[in-house]
Amino acid sequence: MAVDPLVTGLVVVGYLLMIIGLGIYGYRKTKVAEDYMVAGRNSHPLVIALSYGATFISTAAIVGFGGVAASLGMGLIWLTVLNIGVGVLIAFVVFGKRVRRIGKKLGAFTFPDLMGKCYNSPFLQYVSGIIILLSMPIYSAAILIGGARFIEVTLGIQYTTALLGFAIIVGLYVVFGGLIAVMYTDAVQGAIMAVGMGLLLVLTYIKLGGVTVAHTALTGMSDLVPAALTAQGHMGWTAMPAFGSPIWLTLVTTMVLGVGIGVLAQPQLIVRFMTARDDRSMNRATLIGGPFILLMTGVAFTVGALTNVYFYQNSGEIALTAAGGNIDSIIPLYITSAMPDLFVIIFMLTLLSAAMSTLSSLFHTMGTALACDVWGRGRACALSLRANKRGILIMMIISIIVALLLPGSIIARATVIFMGLCASAFLPAFINGISSKSPCLIGAKASMLVGAIIWAIWTAFVHAAESGAIGLSQLIFGAPSVLGQPYSAINPLVVALPISLIVMVAFQIRHNRNLKIE
């Protein structure tokens, strides 16, 4: 389908001018480190909610997980349920208010800074920053890939050129405008995403003959599931996989739990709570964030699965086959093949907004972690605007390099890797730090290190999806995974997080007993 290049060009230019304008606004409003790092701690509830949602919902959710839904089916909708229950209600209501109060009281500027000050430990700040610098480039690279792939398919721009241009544009307004620019652009981009995803759902059902007809057709295609997937437990695109099967374990432990729980410990999201002016702002933001995430993820997973109906009716192939086996190409191919020209442009803006909103937050988080928490920790330059701008530029370059090295079909996988590591390493110590009157430092150190190490070992030697690609298990033990099914299909988070939590709880109980004795 050919999209009018003139119309597309005008729309893109208009969009970029708007984003540049917001970047300039952020630059003018940024006077001190508090403005650059936590948006002056005075953000509007609407901006907080849309920025949080747009940061969380990226090309990984729309392109990556939409492609996963096309492959594995609508069982992924359970992730939407967990996203709202955990990612919004618990995150905002239970944790968000505490983070806002404690962050302001302690004068914390970043997530590692918050961890360090909660426990009065430079070590925790440093290690938290290191974990971010080692893991977040993989996630940011996946976001870059998702945006660049759609630009490549939609505009016919060479992939490497699209990726570089995309990264540079985002990097510029993040570097100069700081978190104020990031959050205001996020809010506008979130509004665009809501319109685009709402239209996508409506147009998909119209294209496929209505809600009932579309879902009935998808249910009737269960006999078209490839034999390789059937053997692993796939029972059709409108049914959950067979309980305990490899696909069930992947869907539940990796996709649903890995992302649904992992959202609680994402540094770039936690910082959003530190930008609120008061608890009332957090309450109002919750009412906006829930429906937004419901729309974003629900539509992506539903439409992703329904692409099978469209491709089968028009080419006699299921979505994965039509996309040449690359799940990251399914949604872009569906949009350019099935949707009207005008919507292709709208969805391009939707995807650009999703990618830019998340990428800008990741650039900001990585850059400030480098400058404030690792390289400049304990020195005056930690809060230097110049140092943090340089940190963002450095991490942007690293993300581009990683994106050029990563293989295809990586978007959803990279998201799960990042969120799983964050949850395993950070979550128990983070919850304890903002909840306990006297948090145990030794327990936090042990929990963080144990969680990260066990996650890394399981990733490198057991979880076949990663261990096979890493190759260490094959090199040392002569097999892609040292354990067979079902263990090789269980996500590292399911093993590492409970152990990390037990360690934190055990040390905290012992610490509390010692305080009573004293």
Short mmCIF file of C-alpha atoms in Angstrom, two decimals:
data_model
loop_
_atom_site.label_atom_id
_atom_site.label_comp_id
_atom_site.label_asym_id
_atom_site.label_seq_id
_atom_site.Cartn_x
_atom_site.Cartn_y
_atom_site.Cartn_z
CA MET A 1 0.00 0.00 0.00
CA ALA A 2 1.47 3.36 -1.04
CA VAL A 3 1.13 6.25 1.38
CA ASP A 4 1.26 9.75 -0.09
CA PRO A 5 4.83 10.87 0.73
CA LEU A 6 3.87 14.57 0.76
CA VAL A 7 1.07 14.09 3.28
CA THR A 8 3.24 11.81 5.38
CA GLY A 9 6.11 14.28 5.29
CA LEU A 10 3.91 17.19 6.36
CA VAL A 11 2.42 15.20 9.23
CA VAL A 12 5.83 14.05 10.44
CA VAL A 13 7.28 17.56 10.22
CA GLY A 14 4.31 18.96 12.15
CA TYR A 15 4.70 16.28 14.80
CA LEU A 16 8.44 16.86 15.16
CA LEU A 17 7.96 20.63 15.40
CA MET A 18 5.51 20.07 18.25
CA ILE A 19 7.99 17.78 20.04
CA ILE A 20 10.81 20.28 19.50
CA GLY A 21 8.58 23.02 20.90
CA LEU A 22 7.97 21.01 24.05
CA GLY A 23 11.69 20.32 24.29
CA ILE A 24 12.36 24.07 24.16
CA TYR A 25 9.71 24.60 26.84
CA GLY A 26 11.47 22.07 29.06
CA TYR A 27 14.82 23.74 28.41
CA ARG A 28 13.46 27.15 29.44
CA LYS A 29 11.78 25.77 32.56
CA THR A 30 14.92 23.94 33.68
CA LYS A 31 17.00 26.09 35.99
CA VAL A 32 18.41 23.75 38.64
CA ALA A 33 19.17 20.05 39.10
CA GLU A 34 15.75 19.40 40.70
CA ASP A 35 14.08 20.59 37.48
CA TYR A 36 16.32 18.48 35.26
CA MET A 37 16.14 15.32 37.36
CA VAL A 38 12.61 15.25 38.87
CA ALA A 39 10.71 17.95 36.92
CA GLY A 40 10.72 20.34 39.87
CA ARG A 41 8.53 17.93 41.94
CA ASN A 42 5.48 19.86 40.73
CA SER A 43 3.96 17.87 37.85
CA HIS A 44 0.25 17.90 37.02
CA PRO A 45 -1.66 14.62 37.62
CA LEU A 46 -2.58 14.33 33.93
CA VAL A 47 1.05 14.72 32.92
CA ILE A 48 2.15 12.15 35.52
CA ALA A 49 -0.45 9.58 34.42
CA LEU A 50 0.14 9.95 30.68
CA SER A 51 3.91 10.10 31.11
CA TYR A 52 3.88 6.96 33.28
CA GLY A 53 1.60 5.12 30.85
CA ALA A 54 3.39 6.25 27.71
CA THR A 55 6.76 5.35 29.24
CA PHE A 56 5.51 1.89 30.20
CA ILE A 57 3.68 1.24 26.91
CA SER A 58 6.27 1.29 24.18
CA THR A 59 6.88 -0.36 20.85
CA ALA A 60 7.57 -3.43 22.98
CA ALA A 61 3.89 -3.60 23.95
CA ILE A 62 2.47 -2.62 20.58
CA VAL A 63 4.87 -4.24 18.13
CA GLY A 64 6.74 -6.80 20.22
CA PHE A 65 3.94 -8.15 22.41
CA GLY A 66 1.39 -7.61 19.65
CA GLY A 67 3.52 -9.99 17.59
CA VAL A 68 3.71 -12.42 20.51
CA ALA A 69 -0.10 -12.39 20.72
CA ALA A 70 -0.22 -13.17 17.00
CA SER A 71 1.96 -16.19 17.68
CA LEU A 72 0.76 -17.44 21.08
CA GLY A 73 -2.78 -16.09 21.24
CA MET A 74 -5.07 -14.06 23.48
CA GLY A 75 -3.87 -15.66 26.70
CA LEU A 76 -1.61 -12.63 26.81
CA ILE A 77 -4.67 -10.60 27.89
CA TRP A 78 -3.87 -11.78 31.44
CA LEU A 79 -0.90 -9.45 31.25
CA THR A 80 -3.32 -6.55 30.80
CA VAL A 81 -5.14 -7.61 33.97
CA LEU A 82 -1.87 -7.73 35.91
CA ASN A 83 -0.67 -4.47 34.39
CA ILE A 84 -3.70 -2.63 35.73
CA GLY A 85 -3.88 -4.40 39.08
CA VAL A 86 -0.16 -4.24 39.79
CA GLY A 87 1.28 -1.65 37.43
CA VAL A 88 -1.31 1.03 38.23
CA LEU A 89 -3.29 0.33 41.39
CA ILE A 90 -0.50 -1.09 43.55
CA ALA A 91 2.23 1.01 41.96
CA PHE A 92 0.40 4.33 42.39
CA VAL A 93 -1.74 3.79 45.47
CA VAL A 94 0.60 1.68 47.63
CA PHE A 95 4.10 2.60 46.46
CA GLY A 96 3.67 5.89 44.64
CA LYS A 97 2.67 8.01 47.60
CA ARG A 98 5.44 6.60 49.77
CA VAL A 99 8.02 7.23 47.05
CA ARG A 100 6.84 10.82 46.62
CA ARG A 101 7.00 11.59 50.37
CA ILE A 102 10.30 9.82 51.05
CA GLY A 103 11.92 11.10 47.86
CA LYS A 104 11.08 14.68 48.79
CA LYS A 105 12.08 14.24 52.44
CA LEU A 106 15.46 12.71 51.59
CA GLY A 107 16.08 14.91 48.56
CA ALA A 108 16.46 11.95 46.21
CA PHE A 109 16.88 12.70 42.49
CA THR A 110 17.11 9.24 40.89
CA PHE A 111 16.04 5.70 41.70
CA PRO A 112 19.57 4.64 42.78
CA ASP A 113 19.80 7.84 44.82
CA LEU A 114 16.50 6.94 46.51
CA MET A 115 17.77 3.43 47.31
CA GLY A 116 21.02 4.79 48.69
CA LYS A 117 19.34 7.38 50.89
CA CYS A 118 16.63 5.03 52.19
CA TYR A 119 19.38 2.78 53.55
CA ASN A 120 22.02 5.49 54.03
CA SER A 121 24.28 3.44 51.78
CA PRO A 122 26.48 4.72 48.93
CA PHE A 123 27.02 1.06 48.03
CA LEU A 124 23.33 0.52 47.19
CA GLN A 125 23.26 3.68 45.11
CA TYR A 126 26.34 2.59 43.20
CA VAL A 127 25.22 -1.01 42.61
CA SER A 128 21.73 0.09 41.57
CA GLY A 129 23.28 2.47 39.06
CA ILE A 130 25.57 -0.26 37.71
CA ILE A 131 22.64 -2.66 37.21
CA ILE A 132 20.77 0.05 35.29
CA LEU A 133 23.78 0.78 33.08
CA LEU A 134 24.30 -2.90 32.28
CA SER A 135 20.67 -3.85 31.60
CA MET A 136 18.77 -0.82 30.37
CA PRO A 137 20.70 -0.42 27.08
CA ILE A 138 19.21 -3.77 25.97
CA TYR A 139 15.69 -2.48 26.61
CA SER A 140 16.34 0.91 25.00
CA ALA A 141 17.87 -0.84 21.99
CA ALA A 142 14.71 -2.93 21.63
CA ILE A 143 12.61 0.26 21.63
CA LEU A 144 14.89 1.74 18.98
CA ILE A 145 14.50 -1.38 16.85
CA GLY A 146 10.70 -1.28 17.10
CA GLY A 147 10.49 2.35 16.02
CA ALA A 148 13.07 1.97 13.26
CA ARG A 149 11.43 -1.16 11.82
CA PHE A 150 8.09 0.58 11.46
CA ILE A 151 9.69 3.66 9.90
CA GLU A 152 11.50 1.33 7.49
CA VAL A 153 8.29 -0.46 6.46
CA THR A 154 6.06 2.64 6.39
CA LEU A 155 8.32 5.28 4.86
CA GLY A 156 10.76 3.08 2.96
CA ILE A 157 13.74 4.56 4.78
CA GLN A 158 16.81 2.34 5.14
CA TYR A 159 16.76 0.65 8.56
CA THR A 160 20.09 1.96 9.87
CA THR A 161 19.26 5.51 8.78
CA ALA A 162 15.86 5.31 10.47
CA LEU A 163 17.40 3.99 13.69
CA LEU A 164 20.09 6.67 13.86
CA GLY A 165 17.73 9.53 13.03
CA PHE A 166 15.18 8.31 15.53
CA ALA A 167 17.73 8.08 18.35
CA ILE A 168 19.26 11.48 17.64
CA ILE A 169 15.92 13.31 17.59
CA VAL A 170 14.88 11.82 20.92
CA GLY A 171 18.32 12.36 22.43
CA LEU A 172 18.32 16.06 21.59
CA TYR A 173 15.20 17.03 23.50
CA VAL A 174 16.11 14.80 26.44
CA VAL A 175 19.60 16.27 26.72
CA PHE A 176 18.50 19.88 26.60
CA GLY A 177 15.05 19.74 28.21
CA GLY A 178 15.61 17.20 31.00
CA LEU A 179 12.70 15.46 32.72
CA ILE A 180 10.34 18.40 32.22
CA ALA A 181 10.66 18.04 28.44
CA VAL A 182 10.45 14.25 28.73
CA MET A 183 7.22 14.30 30.74
CA TYR A 184 5.43 16.93 28.66
CA THR A 185 6.32 15.21 25.41
CA ASP A 186 5.25 11.93 27.01
CA ALA A 187 1.85 13.40 27.84
CA VAL A 188 1.22 14.59 24.29
CA GLN A 189 2.53 11.32 22.87
CA GLY A 190 0.28 9.39 25.26
CA ALA A 191 -2.76 11.26 23.95
CA ILE A 192 -1.78 10.42 20.38
CA MET A 193 -1.31 6.77 21.35
CA ALA A 194 -4.80 6.61 22.89
CA VAL A 195 -6.40 7.91 19.70
CA GLY A 196 -4.36 5.64 17.46
CA MET A 197 -4.97 2.45 19.43
CA GLY A 198 -8.68 3.16 19.80
CA LEU A 199 -9.01 3.60 16.04
CA LEU A 200 -6.95 0.45 15.42
CA LEU A 201 -9.37 -1.69 17.41
CA VAL A 202 -12.45 -0.24 15.69
CA LEU A 203 -10.99 -0.52 12.18
CA THR A 204 -9.81 -4.08 12.81
CA TYR A 205 -13.29 -5.24 13.79
CA ILE A 206 -14.79 -3.44 10.79
CA LYS A 207 -12.22 -5.07 8.51
CA LEU A 208 -12.96 -8.54 9.89
CA GLY A 209 -16.75 -8.23 9.89
CA GLY A 210 -17.45 -7.35 13.51
CA VAL A 211 -16.52 -8.55 16.99
CA THR A 212 -18.39 -11.86 16.95
CA VAL A 213 -17.43 -12.77 13.40
CA ALA A 214 -13.75 -11.95 13.98
CA HIS A 215 -13.41 -13.94 17.19
CA THR A 216 -15.42 -16.87 15.84
CA ALA A 217 -13.15 -17.01 12.80
CA LEU A 218 -10.04 -16.93 15.01
CA THR A 219 -11.39 -19.74 17.19
CA GLY A 220 -12.06 -21.82 14.09
CA MET A 221 -8.43 -21.53 12.99
CA SER A 222 -7.07 -23.72 15.81
CA ASP A 223 -6.24 -26.51 13.35
CA LEU A 224 -3.89 -24.10 11.53
CA VAL A 225 -1.51 -23.78 14.48
CA PRO A 226 1.92 -24.98 13.29
CA ALA A 227 2.80 -28.50 14.44
CA ALA A 228 5.88 -27.22 16.27
CA LEU A 229 3.72 -24.94 18.42
CA THR A 230 1.03 -27.58 18.94
CA ALA A 231 3.64 -29.98 20.26
CA GLN A 232 4.61 -27.37 22.87
CA GLY A 233 1.05 -26.85 24.11
CA HIS A 234 -0.52 -24.28 21.75
CA MET A 235 -4.29 -24.96 21.63
CA GLY A 236 -5.46 -22.14 19.38
CA TRP A 237 -5.35 -18.36 19.44
CA THR A 238 -8.43 -17.90 21.64
CA ALA A 239 -7.48 -20.52 24.24
CA MET A 240 -4.83 -20.72 26.92
CA PRO A 241 -2.00 -23.17 26.15
CA ALA A 242 -2.14 -26.59 27.80
CA PHE A 243 -1.46 -26.21 31.52
CA GLY A 244 2.19 -26.78 32.38
CA SER A 245 3.29 -27.01 28.74
CA PRO A 246 6.39 -25.12 27.53
CA ILE A 247 4.25 -22.43 25.88
CA TRP A 248 2.07 -22.11 29.00
CA LEU A 249 5.18 -21.65 31.13
CA THR A 250 6.56 -19.10 28.68
CA LEU A 251 3.30 -17.18 28.50
CA VAL A 252 2.65 -17.19 32.24
CA THR A 253 6.12 -16.95 33.79
CA THR A 254 7.86 -14.85 31.14
CA MET A 255 5.21 -12.63 29.59
CA VAL A 256 2.54 -12.26 32.27
CA LEU A 257 4.54 -12.47 35.50
CA GLY A 258 7.82 -11.17 34.08
CA VAL A 259 6.28 -7.93 32.86
CA GLY A 260 3.30 -7.71 35.20
CA ILE A 261 5.46 -7.85 38.32
CA GLY A 262 8.55 -6.34 36.77
CA VAL A 263 6.76 -3.03 36.26
CA LEU A 264 6.90 -2.35 40.02
CA ALA A 265 10.68 -2.04 40.02
CA GLN A 266 11.39 -0.09 36.84
CA PRO A 267 13.58 2.92 37.73
CA GLN A 268 12.23 5.11 34.91
CA LEU A 269 8.68 4.65 36.21
CA ILE A 270 9.45 5.07 39.90
CA VAL A 271 10.97 8.47 39.20
CA ARG A 272 7.54 9.61 37.94
CA PHE A 273 6.19 9.34 41.49
CA MET A 274 8.94 11.67 42.70
CA THR A 275 7.67 14.41 40.39
CA ALA A 276 4.20 14.72 42.01
CA ARG A 277 3.44 17.76 44.11
CA ASP A 278 1.20 15.97 46.66
CA ASP A 279 -0.79 12.79 47.40
CA ARG A 280 -3.91 14.21 45.80
CA SER A 281 -2.04 14.40 42.51
CA MET A 282 -1.22 10.70 42.82
CA ASN A 283 -4.90 9.81 43.40
CA ARG A 284 -6.01 11.74 40.34
CA ALA A 285 -3.22 10.25 38.22
CA THR A 286 -4.36 6.73 39.15
CA LEU A 287 -7.82 7.34 37.68
CA ILE A 288 -6.27 8.31 34.36
CA GLY A 289 -3.48 5.73 34.22
CA GLY A 290 -5.69 2.65 34.61
CA PRO A 291 -7.96 3.22 31.57
CA PHE A 292 -4.95 4.30 29.50
CA ILE A 293 -3.01 1.09 30.10
CA LEU A 294 -6.18 -0.98 29.62
CA LEU A 295 -6.63 0.58 26.18
CA MET A 296 -2.99 0.30 25.16
CA THR A 297 -2.27 -3.29 26.12
CA GLY A 298 -5.77 -4.68 25.57
CA VAL A 299 -5.90 -3.42 22.00
CA ALA A 300 -2.34 -4.53 21.16
CA PHE A 301 -2.90 -8.08 22.39
CA THR A 302 -6.38 -8.43 20.86
CA VAL A 303 -5.46 -7.05 17.46
CA GLY A 304 -2.20 -9.00 17.47
CA ALA A 305 -4.08 -12.29 17.74
CA LEU A 306 -6.70 -11.22 15.18
CA THR A 307 -4.07 -10.51 12.53
CA ASN A 308 -4.13 -14.26 11.92
CA VAL A 309 -7.69 -13.96 10.61
CA TYR A 310 -6.78 -11.14 8.25
CA PHE A 311 -3.69 -12.80 6.77
CA TYR A 312 -5.41 -16.17 6.39
CA GLN A 313 -8.40 -14.64 4.61
CA ASN A 314 -6.20 -12.62 2.26
CA SER A 315 -3.15 -14.81 1.66
CA GLY A 316 -3.98 -18.21 3.11
CA GLU A 317 -1.20 -17.88 5.70
CA ILE A 318 -1.17 -17.29 9.44
CA ALA A 319 0.44 -14.05 10.64
CA LEU A 320 3.79 -15.55 11.63
CA THR A 321 4.24 -17.15 8.20
CA ALA A 322 3.17 -13.98 6.38
CA ALA A 323 5.80 -12.03 8.31
CA GLY A 324 8.56 -14.45 7.38
CA GLY A 325 8.86 -15.84 10.90
CA ASN A 326 9.77 -12.49 12.49
CA ILE A 327 7.17 -11.64 15.15
CA ASP A 328 8.41 -8.04 15.30
CA SER A 329 7.27 -7.55 11.69
CA ILE A 330 3.68 -8.79 12.13
CA ILE A 331 2.04 -5.59 13.41
CA PRO A 332 3.85 -3.25 10.96
CA LEU A 333 2.98 -5.58 8.07
CA TYR A 334 -0.66 -5.78 9.16
CA ILE A 335 -0.99 -2.00 9.41
CA THR A 336 0.53 -1.30 6.01
CA SER A 337 -1.44 -4.15 4.37
CA ALA A 338 -4.88 -3.89 5.95
CA MET A 339 -5.43 -0.31 7.08
CA PRO A 340 -6.44 2.78 5.05
CA ASP A 341 -3.70 5.15 3.94
CA LEU A 342 -4.70 7.84 6.41
CA PHE A 343 -4.61 5.43 9.34
CA VAL A 344 -1.16 4.21 8.32
CA ILE A 345 0.02 7.77 8.94
CA ILE A 346 -1.91 7.99 12.23
CA PHE A 347 -0.48 4.71 13.42
CA MET A 348 3.00 5.78 12.41
CA LEU A 349 2.57 8.72 14.80
CA THR A 350 1.16 6.34 17.41
CA LEU A 351 4.17 4.07 17.17
CA LEU A 352 6.60 6.96 17.04
CA SER A 353 4.95 8.39 20.15
CA ALA A 354 5.12 5.04 21.94
CA ALA A 355 8.77 4.56 21.07
CA MET A 356 9.84 8.15 21.73
CA SER A 357 8.06 8.39 25.08
CA THR A 358 9.72 5.26 26.41
CA LEU A 359 13.08 5.90 24.81
CA SER A 360 13.31 9.44 26.16
CA SER A 361 12.68 8.16 29.69
CA LEU A 362 15.28 5.42 29.30
CA PHE A 363 17.88 7.84 27.96
CA HIS A 364 17.22 10.18 30.90
CA THR A 365 17.36 7.36 33.47
CA MET A 366 20.56 5.83 32.08
CA GLY A 367 22.29 9.18 31.68
CA THR A 368 21.50 10.36 35.19
CA ALA A 369 22.48 6.96 36.61
CA LEU A 370 25.87 7.29 34.93
CA ALA A 371 26.50 10.91 35.91
CA CYS A 372 24.76 11.15 39.28
CA ASP A 373 24.95 7.65 40.75
CA VAL A 374 28.08 6.00 39.36
CA TRP A 375 30.67 8.37 37.90
CA GLY A 376 29.78 11.45 39.97
CA ARG A 377 28.55 9.73 43.13
CA GLY A 378 29.61 11.65 46.23
CA ARG A 379 30.96 14.58 44.24
CA ALA A 380 29.52 17.99 43.34
CA CYS A 381 29.34 17.04 39.65
CA ALA A 382 26.65 14.44 40.48
CA LEU A 383 24.04 17.19 40.17
CA SER A 384 25.79 19.13 37.43
CA LEU A 385 23.50 19.74 34.45
CA ARG A 386 26.48 19.51 32.10
CA ALA A 387 27.62 16.18 33.54
CA ASN A 388 24.14 14.66 33.31
CA LYS A 389 23.72 15.86 29.74
CA ARG A 390 26.99 14.17 28.83
CA GLY A 391 25.84 11.03 30.59
CA ILE A 392 22.69 10.93 28.47
CA LEU A 393 24.71 11.36 25.26
CA ILE A 394 27.05 8.52 26.22
CA MET A 395 24.23 6.13 27.01
CA MET A 396 22.40 7.09 23.82
CA ILE A 397 25.46 6.09 21.78
CA ILE A 398 25.77 2.80 23.67
CA SER A 399 22.06 2.06 23.04
CA ILE A 400 22.48 2.65 19.31
CA ILE A 401 25.43 0.25 19.17
CA VAL A 402 23.49 -2.44 21.05
CA ALA A 403 20.50 -1.96 18.73
CA LEU A 404 22.68 -2.55 15.69
CA LEU A 405 24.02 -5.77 17.22
CA LEU A 406 20.78 -7.34 18.46
CA PRO A 407 19.03 -10.00 16.31
CA GLY A 408 15.44 -9.96 14.99
CA SER A 409 12.34 -10.88 17.04
CA ILE A 410 14.02 -9.37 20.10
CA ILE A 411 11.64 -6.59 21.21
CA ALA A 412 9.39 -8.54 23.59
CA ARG A 413 12.27 -10.72 24.79
CA ALA A 414 14.48 -7.72 25.65
CA THR A 415 11.60 -6.14 27.57
CA VAL A 416 11.11 -9.26 29.65
CA ILE A 417 14.85 -9.55 30.33
CA PHE A 418 15.09 -5.99 31.61
CA MET A 419 11.94 -6.11 33.74
CA GLY A 420 12.81 -9.52 35.17
CA LEU A 421 16.25 -8.37 36.27
CA CYS A 422 14.87 -5.17 37.81
CA ALA A 423 12.27 -7.10 39.80
CA SER A 424 14.72 -9.77 40.96
CA ALA A 425 17.41 -7.30 42.01
CA PHE A 426 15.47 -4.24 43.14
CA LEU A 427 11.93 -5.07 44.21
CA PRO A 428 12.35 -6.61 47.71
CA ALA A 429 14.92 -4.02 48.81
CA PHE A 430 12.90 -1.19 47.26
CA ILE A 431 9.66 -2.20 48.99
CA ASN A 432 11.45 -2.66 52.32
CA GLY A 433 13.29 0.63 51.96
CA ILE A 434 10.14 2.72 51.54
CA SER A 435 8.07 0.70 54.05
CA SER A 436 10.27 -0.09 57.04
CA LYS A 437 11.01 2.45 59.77
CA SER A 438 14.46 0.92 60.16
CA PRO A 439 15.34 -0.92 56.93
CA CYS A 440 18.10 -3.50 57.19
CA LEU A 441 21.09 -2.50 55.08
CA ILE A 442 22.78 -5.91 55.12
CA GLY A 443 19.51 -7.52 54.03
CA ALA A 444 19.11 -5.05 51.16
CA LYS A 445 22.66 -5.69 49.95
CA ALA A 446 22.22 -9.46 50.17
CA SER A 447 18.79 -9.39 48.54
CA MET A 448 19.94 -7.25 45.63
CA LEU A 449 23.07 -9.27 44.95
CA VAL A 450 21.40 -12.66 45.40
CA GLY A 451 18.48 -11.66 43.18
CA ALA A 452 20.75 -10.37 40.42
CA ILE A 453 23.16 -13.32 40.58
CA ILE A 454 20.49 -16.03 40.58
CA TRP A 455 18.66 -14.25 37.76
CA ALA A 456 21.90 -14.11 35.75
CA ILE A 457 22.75 -17.79 36.38
CA TRP A 458 19.26 -18.98 35.43
CA THR A 459 19.32 -16.78 32.34
CA ALA A 460 22.73 -17.98 31.18
CA PHE A 461 22.40 -21.69 31.96
CA VAL A 462 18.74 -22.73 32.35
CA HIS A 463 16.15 -20.58 30.57
CA ALA A 464 16.50 -21.90 27.05
CA ALA A 465 15.21 -18.77 25.33
CA GLU A 466 18.30 -16.89 26.55
CA SER A 467 20.81 -19.60 27.47
CA GLY A 468 20.70 -21.03 23.95
CA ALA A 469 21.52 -17.64 22.44
CA ILE A 470 24.20 -16.80 25.03
CA GLY A 471 26.00 -20.09 24.44
CA LEU A 472 27.77 -20.48 27.79
CA SER A 473 25.77 -23.57 28.75
CA GLN A 474 26.52 -25.15 25.38
CA LEU A 475 30.21 -24.31 25.68
CA ILE A 476 30.64 -25.59 29.23
CA PHE A 477 28.07 -28.38 29.53
CA GLY A 478 27.44 -29.31 25.89
CA ALA A 479 23.72 -28.45 26.02
CA PRO A 480 21.76 -25.20 25.51
CA SER A 481 20.21 -25.64 28.98
CA VAL A 482 21.56 -27.58 31.95
CA LEU A 483 18.00 -28.53 32.93
CA GLY A 484 15.31 -30.00 30.70
CA GLN A 485 11.60 -29.29 30.57
CA PRO A 486 9.76 -27.80 32.37
CA TYR A 487 12.62 -25.90 34.03
CA SER A 488 14.13 -24.62 30.80
CA ALA A 489 10.85 -22.81 30.04
CA ILE A 490 10.52 -21.13 33.46
CA ASN A 491 11.49 -17.47 33.48
CA PRO A 492 14.43 -16.52 35.75
CA LEU A 493 12.22 -14.06 37.67
CA VAL A 494 10.05 -16.90 39.00
CA VAL A 495 13.13 -18.39 40.68
CA ALA A 496 15.22 -15.32 41.53
CA LEU A 497 12.52 -13.00 42.91
CA PRO A 498 11.16 -15.35 45.62
CA ILE A 499 14.70 -16.11 46.84
CA SER A 500 15.58 -12.42 46.83
CA LEU A 501 12.40 -11.70 48.80
CA ILE A 502 13.08 -14.47 51.34
CA VAL A 503 16.60 -13.12 51.91
CA MET A 504 15.29 -9.58 52.46
CA VAL A 505 12.55 -10.71 54.85
CA ALA A 506 14.85 -12.98 56.85
CA PHE A 507 17.45 -10.27 57.39
CA GLN A 508 14.80 -7.66 58.24
CA ILE A 509 13.18 -9.92 60.85
CA ARG A 510 16.57 -10.55 62.43
CA HIS A 511 17.30 -6.81 62.33
CA ASN A 512 13.99 -5.98 64.03
CA ARG A 513 14.68 -8.54 66.79
CA ASN A 514 18.08 -7.03 67.46
CA LEU A 515 16.53 -3.58 67.75
CA LYS A 516 14.06 -4.85 70.36
CA ILE A 517 16.84 -6.46 72.37
CA GLU A 518 18.80 -3.23 72.35
#
